[in-house]
Amino acid sequence: MLDASVVAPREREDTIRHALWASFSRVDIDHHTSQEDIGARMGLGAVGPMKVCSAQGTPVSLRRTERLAREDHEPSVFLGLQVSGTNMVGQHGRQCLVGPGNLVVFESTAPYTLRFEERFGYLSLRIPREALALPERVLREAAAVTLGPGNPTARLAFTYFSQLAASEELRDGAHAEALVGPSVELLRAVVTSQLGDAGAGRALPEVPLGMRVTQYVRAHLADPDLSAQRIAAAHGVSVRHLYNVLSRSGISLGDWIRTRRLAECRRELAGPGARTRTIAAIGRRWGFVDATHFSKAFKQAYGMSPRAWRELHQPGPARPSRRPARRRVDVPAG
């Protein structure tokens, strides 16, 4: 979370630019107010391979130039939700005005502009192009078109994506991975229904390779022999192609597997019956064959050891207190 009000006025522009460039999208930023009046609150996060940005701020223009578009190595589609204020979006020689309750999509690999003329509230999701798997023609026709008026699918999507962006619980661990597929399908339905091109949705590949791979990995997380070679062989591709496909979705295979294994261990350590098995056994169940490595990885990810996490959620029975032994004192007679 970034709150520009706690930053010195002369540093606000650079702070906002750095946050956007590092975590979401590289754009030129032109504030329509003085340094002292610049205001922005941003929350940056992710839902699986989808990046999420929630923002409130003072009037501003964002512009992706030809150069910045060429340098984008993660082809994506942006979905924008206008919460308050208005937004003039331009791409491919077309402009549209997006008001509260409406959506808009645009591409990361072509120049675009967003112009907020007043204080605004805005949510944006960055979704890998490969996951969305819409034809180039359809994406080009849908870019910079107001999605919402007269489209019940778009209204449903606005409610769904608003809640997804706002809920940390939904963006966490297993919840996030389970929601990636439905989120992509819903956005695809919005675009094709808006354009009256239902055939575009039917003509799509059954499931993009990146999504098939992540589904396969989730199903085999507990296997300690899970490897890039085995995953590639199961999908009939080379290891190099596997890594290229995942990198375009922003996924590092080793980190992705470790993160999900740790999340399953954390869930099991906090659940009922956690004390019926040793911590090392729970780690082995999810692919961590070395107990020391598991403990270090868990602490690095969650800031406490697996034992401390279990004690926090499954405290053991209280031990009986030991009373100090009474010392015998002999009192002399008389």
Coordinates of C-alpha atoms in Angstrom, one line a residue:
M1 CA 0.0 0.0 0.0
L2 CA 1.3 3.4 -0.9
D3 CA 0.0 6.7 0.6
A4 CA 1.5 9.7 -1.1
S5 CA 0.3 12.0 1.7
V6 CA 3.1 10.7 4.0
V7 CA 5.7 11.5 1.4
A8 CA 7.4 15.0 1.1
P9 CA 5.7 16.9 -1.8
R10 CA 8.9 17.1 -3.8
E11 CA 9.3 13.3 -3.7
R12 CA 5.7 12.3 -4.5
E13 CA 6.0 12.2 -8.3
D14 CA 9.1 10.0 -8.2
T15 CA 7.6 7.7 -5.4
I16 CA 4.4 7.1 -7.4
R17 CA 6.3 6.5 -10.7
H18 CA 8.7 4.0 -9.0
A19 CA 5.8 2.1 -7.4
L20 CA 3.9 1.8 -10.7
W21 CA 7.0 0.9 -12.8
A22 CA 8.3 -1.7 -10.3
S23 CA 5.0 -3.5 -9.6
F24 CA 2.5 -2.9 -12.4
S25 CA 3.2 -1.0 -15.6
R26 CA 5.8 1.4 -17.0
V27 CA 4.1 4.7 -18.0
D28 CA 4.9 8.4 -18.3
I29 CA 2.9 10.3 -15.6
D30 CA 1.7 13.9 -15.9
H31 CA 0.0 15.3 -12.7
H32 CA -2.5 18.1 -13.3
T33 CA -1.9 19.7 -9.9
S34 CA 1.0 21.3 -8.1
Q35 CA 3.5 19.1 -6.1
E36 CA 1.8 20.1 -2.8
D37 CA -1.6 19.0 -4.1
I38 CA -0.6 15.6 -5.6
G39 CA -2.6 12.9 -3.8
A40 CA -2.6 9.1 -4.4
R41 CA -3.3 6.0 -2.5
M42 CA -2.4 2.7 -4.2
G43 CA -2.6 -0.9 -3.3
L44 CA -0.6 -3.3 -5.4
G45 CA -1.0 -7.1 -5.3
A46 CA -1.6 -10.2 -7.3
V47 CA -4.1 -13.0 -7.9
G48 CA -2.1 -15.9 -9.2
P49 CA -0.5 -14.6 -12.5
M50 CA -2.9 -11.6 -12.5
K51 CA -1.5 -8.3 -11.1
V52 CA -3.9 -6.0 -9.3
C53 CA -3.7 -2.2 -8.7
S54 CA -6.3 -0.2 -6.7
A55 CA -5.9 3.6 -6.8
Q56 CA -7.4 6.8 -5.6
G57 CA -5.9 10.1 -6.6
T58 CA -5.9 13.6 -7.9
P59 CA -6.2 14.5 -11.7
V60 CA -3.5 12.8 -13.7
S61 CA -2.6 11.5 -17.1
L62 CA -0.8 8.2 -17.8
R63 CA 0.8 7.5 -21.1
R64 CA 2.5 4.5 -22.6
T65 CA 4.8 5.6 -25.4
E66 CA 5.8 3.6 -28.4
R67 CA 9.2 2.9 -26.8
L68 CA 7.7 1.7 -23.5
A69 CA 5.2 -0.5 -25.4
R70 CA 8.1 -2.1 -27.4
E71 CA 10.0 -2.8 -24.2
D72 CA 7.2 -4.7 -22.6
H73 CA 8.3 -8.3 -22.4
E74 CA 5.1 -9.5 -20.7
P75 CA 2.3 -9.2 -23.2
S76 CA -0.8 -8.5 -21.2
V77 CA -4.3 -7.1 -21.3
F78 CA -5.4 -4.4 -18.8
L79 CA -8.9 -4.4 -17.4
G80 CA -9.9 -1.1 -15.8
L81 CA -12.8 -0.6 -13.5
Q82 CA -13.9 3.0 -12.9
V83 CA -15.1 3.3 -9.3
S84 CA -15.5 7.1 -9.2
G85 CA -14.7 10.1 -11.5
T86 CA -14.2 9.6 -15.2
N87 CA -11.4 8.3 -17.4
M88 CA -10.7 9.1 -21.1
V89 CA -8.9 6.0 -22.5
G90 CA -7.2 6.0 -25.9
Q91 CA -5.6 3.3 -28.0
H92 CA -5.4 2.2 -31.6
G93 CA -6.7 5.7 -32.7
R94 CA -9.9 5.4 -30.7
Q95 CA -11.0 7.1 -27.5
C96 CA -13.8 6.4 -25.0
L97 CA -15.1 8.0 -21.8
V98 CA -15.4 5.5 -18.9
G99 CA -17.7 6.5 -16.1
P100 CA -18.4 5.0 -12.7
G101 CA -19.5 1.4 -12.9
N102 CA -18.1 0.8 -16.3
L103 CA -15.1 -1.2 -17.5
V104 CA -12.5 -0.8 -20.3
V105 CA -9.7 -3.0 -21.7
F106 CA -6.5 -2.1 -23.5
E107 CA -3.3 -3.8 -24.5
S108 CA 0.2 -3.5 -22.9
T109 CA 2.1 -3.9 -26.2
A110 CA 0.6 -0.9 -27.9
P111 CA 0.7 2.8 -26.9
Y112 CA -2.2 4.0 -24.8
T113 CA -3.3 7.0 -22.7
L114 CA -5.5 7.3 -19.6
R115 CA -6.7 10.7 -18.6
F116 CA -8.4 11.4 -15.2
E117 CA -9.7 15.0 -15.2
E118 CA -10.9 14.9 -11.6
R119 CA -10.4 13.0 -8.4
F120 CA -10.9 9.4 -9.1
G121 CA -11.2 5.8 -7.8
Y122 CA -9.9 3.1 -10.2
L123 CA -9.1 -0.6 -10.1
S124 CA -6.9 -2.3 -12.7
L125 CA -6.0 -5.9 -13.4
R126 CA -3.1 -6.9 -15.6
I127 CA -3.8 -10.3 -17.2
P128 CA -1.3 -12.3 -19.3
R129 CA -2.3 -12.3 -23.0
E130 CA -1.7 -16.0 -23.2
A131 CA -4.2 -16.7 -20.4
L132 CA -6.9 -14.7 -22.0
A133 CA -6.2 -16.3 -25.4
L134 CA -8.4 -14.0 -27.5
P135 CA -7.6 -13.4 -31.1
E136 CA -5.6 -10.2 -31.9
R137 CA -8.6 -8.9 -34.0
V138 CA -11.0 -9.2 -31.1
L139 CA -8.6 -7.5 -28.6
R140 CA -8.0 -4.7 -31.0
E141 CA -11.7 -4.1 -31.6
A142 CA -12.4 -4.2 -27.8
A143 CA -9.6 -1.9 -26.8
A144 CA -10.7 1.6 -25.6
V145 CA -14.4 0.7 -25.8
T146 CA -16.6 1.4 -22.8
L147 CA -17.9 -1.9 -21.5
G148 CA -21.0 -1.7 -19.4
P149 CA -23.9 0.2 -20.7
G150 CA -26.6 -2.3 -21.8
N151 CA -24.3 -5.3 -21.1
P152 CA -25.4 -7.4 -18.1
T153 CA -22.2 -9.5 -18.4
A154 CA -20.1 -6.4 -17.9
R155 CA -22.2 -5.3 -14.9
L156 CA -21.7 -8.8 -13.3
A157 CA -17.9 -8.6 -14.1
F158 CA -17.7 -5.1 -12.4
T159 CA -19.1 -6.5 -9.2
Y160 CA -16.9 -9.6 -9.3
F161 CA -13.6 -8.0 -10.1
S162 CA -14.3 -5.2 -7.6
Q163 CA -14.6 -7.7 -4.8
L164 CA -11.6 -9.7 -6.0
A165 CA -9.4 -6.6 -6.0
A166 CA -10.6 -5.5 -2.5
S167 CA -10.4 -8.9 -0.7
E168 CA -7.0 -9.9 0.6
E169 CA -8.5 -13.3 1.6
L170 CA -9.5 -14.1 -1.9
R171 CA -6.1 -13.1 -3.2
D172 CA -4.3 -15.5 -0.8
G173 CA -2.9 -18.9 -1.6
A174 CA -5.2 -21.6 -2.8
H175 CA -8.1 -19.1 -3.2
A176 CA -6.2 -17.1 -5.8
E177 CA -5.2 -20.1 -7.9
A178 CA -8.8 -21.4 -7.9
L179 CA -10.1 -18.0 -9.1
V180 CA -7.7 -17.5 -12.1
G181 CA -9.6 -19.7 -14.5
P182 CA -13.1 -18.2 -13.7
S183 CA -11.7 -14.7 -13.8
V184 CA -10.3 -15.2 -17.3
E185 CA -13.5 -16.8 -18.6
L186 CA -15.6 -14.0 -17.2
L187 CA -13.4 -11.3 -18.9
R188 CA -13.5 -13.3 -22.1
A189 CA -17.3 -13.4 -21.9
V190 CA -17.5 -9.6 -21.3
V191 CA -15.4 -8.9 -24.4
T192 CA -17.1 -11.3 -26.8
S193 CA -20.6 -10.4 -25.6
Q194 CA -19.9 -6.7 -26.0
L195 CA -18.7 -7.2 -29.6
G196 CA -21.4 -9.7 -30.4
D197 CA -18.7 -12.2 -31.4
A198 CA -19.5 -15.4 -29.4
G199 CA -17.7 -17.4 -32.1
A200 CA -14.4 -15.9 -30.9
G201 CA -14.9 -17.6 -27.5
R202 CA -15.8 -20.9 -29.1
A203 CA -12.8 -20.9 -31.4
L204 CA -10.3 -20.6 -28.4
P205 CA -7.9 -23.4 -27.5
E206 CA -9.5 -25.7 -24.8
V207 CA -7.0 -24.6 -22.1
P208 CA -3.9 -22.5 -22.7
L209 CA -0.6 -24.3 -22.0
G210 CA 0.3 -22.1 -19.1
M211 CA -2.9 -22.9 -17.3
R212 CA -2.6 -26.6 -18.0
V213 CA 0.9 -26.6 -16.5
T214 CA -0.2 -24.8 -13.3
Q215 CA -3.1 -27.2 -12.9
Y216 CA -0.8 -30.1 -13.4
V217 CA 1.7 -28.7 -10.8
R218 CA -1.1 -28.2 -8.2
A219 CA -2.2 -31.8 -8.7
H220 CA 1.4 -33.1 -8.1
L221 CA 2.6 -30.7 -5.4
A222 CA 3.1 -33.6 -3.0
D223 CA 5.5 -35.4 -5.3
P224 CA 9.1 -34.7 -4.3
D225 CA 10.3 -35.8 -7.8
L226 CA 8.3 -33.0 -9.5
S227 CA 10.7 -31.3 -11.9
A228 CA 10.7 -29.1 -15.0
Q229 CA 11.7 -32.1 -17.1
R230 CA 8.8 -34.2 -15.9
I231 CA 6.3 -31.3 -16.3
A232 CA 7.6 -30.6 -19.9
A233 CA 7.4 -34.3 -20.8
A234 CA 3.8 -34.6 -19.5
H235 CA 2.8 -31.7 -21.8
G236 CA 4.8 -32.7 -24.9
V237 CA 7.1 -29.6 -24.9
S238 CA 10.7 -28.9 -24.3
V239 CA 12.0 -27.6 -21.0
R240 CA 13.0 -24.4 -22.7
H241 CA 9.6 -23.8 -24.2
L242 CA 8.0 -24.6 -20.8
Y243 CA 10.1 -21.9 -19.1
N244 CA 9.4 -19.4 -21.9
V245 CA 5.6 -20.0 -21.6
L246 CA 5.6 -19.5 -17.8
S247 CA 7.9 -16.5 -18.0
R248 CA 5.4 -14.7 -20.3
S249 CA 2.9 -15.1 -17.5
G250 CA 5.3 -13.8 -14.9
I251 CA 5.8 -17.3 -13.3
S252 CA 9.2 -18.6 -12.0
L253 CA 8.6 -22.3 -11.9
G254 CA 10.8 -23.2 -8.9
D255 CA 9.5 -20.2 -6.8
W256 CA 5.9 -20.9 -7.8
I257 CA 6.1 -24.6 -6.7
R258 CA 7.8 -23.7 -3.4
T259 CA 5.3 -21.0 -2.6
R260 CA 2.3 -23.3 -3.1
R261 CA 4.0 -26.2 -1.1
L262 CA 4.6 -23.8 1.8
A263 CA 1.0 -22.6 1.6
E264 CA -0.3 -26.2 1.9
C265 CA 2.1 -26.9 4.8
R266 CA 0.9 -23.7 6.6
R267 CA -2.7 -24.7 6.1
E268 CA -2.1 -28.2 7.4
L269 CA -0.1 -27.0 10.4
A270 CA -3.0 -24.7 11.4
G271 CA -5.7 -27.3 10.8
P272 CA -7.3 -30.0 13.0
G273 CA -5.0 -33.0 13.6
A274 CA -1.8 -31.0 13.1
R275 CA -0.4 -32.5 16.4
T276 CA -1.0 -36.1 15.2
R277 CA 2.0 -35.8 12.8
T278 CA 5.4 -34.4 13.2
I279 CA 6.4 -31.2 11.5
A280 CA 8.9 -33.0 9.4
A281 CA 6.2 -35.4 8.2
I282 CA 4.0 -32.6 7.2
G283 CA 6.9 -31.1 5.2
R284 CA 7.6 -34.4 3.5
R285 CA 3.9 -34.8 2.6
W286 CA 4.3 -31.6 0.5
G287 CA 7.6 -32.4 -1.2
F288 CA 10.1 -31.0 1.4
V289 CA 12.4 -34.0 1.9
D290 CA 14.9 -32.1 4.1
A291 CA 13.4 -31.0 7.4
T292 CA 16.0 -28.3 7.9
H293 CA 15.5 -26.8 4.5
F294 CA 11.7 -26.8 5.1
S295 CA 12.0 -25.0 8.4
K296 CA 14.3 -22.3 6.9
A297 CA 12.0 -21.8 3.8
F298 CA 8.9 -21.6 6.0
K299 CA 10.5 -19.0 8.3
Q300 CA 11.7 -16.9 5.4
A301 CA 8.2 -16.9 3.8
Y302 CA 6.1 -16.3 6.9
G303 CA 8.4 -14.8 9.5
M304 CA 8.1 -17.7 12.0
S305 CA 9.1 -21.3 12.3
P306 CA 6.7 -24.1 11.4
R307 CA 6.6 -25.0 15.1
A308 CA 5.7 -21.5 16.2
W309 CA 3.0 -21.3 13.6
R310 CA 1.5 -24.6 14.8
E311 CA 1.7 -23.4 18.4
L312 CA -0.1 -20.2 17.5
H313 CA -3.1 -22.1 16.0
Q314 CA -2.9 -25.4 17.8
P315 CA -1.7 -24.7 21.4
G316 CA -0.8 -27.9 23.2
P317 CA -2.3 -28.9 26.6
A318 CA -1.2 -26.8 29.5
R319 CA 1.5 -28.5 31.5
P320 CA 0.8 -28.9 35.2
S321 CA 2.7 -26.3 37.2
R322 CA 5.4 -27.6 39.5
R323 CA 5.2 -26.3 43.1
P324 CA 8.5 -25.8 44.8
A325 CA 9.2 -28.5 47.2
R326 CA 8.7 -27.6 50.9
R327 CA 11.9 -27.5 52.8
R328 CA 11.8 -29.3 56.1
V329 CA 12.8 -27.1 59.0
D330 CA 13.7 -28.8 62.3
V331 CA 12.7 -26.8 65.3
P332 CA 14.8 -27.6 68.4
A333 CA 12.7 -28.8 71.3
G334 CA 12.2 -26.5 74.2

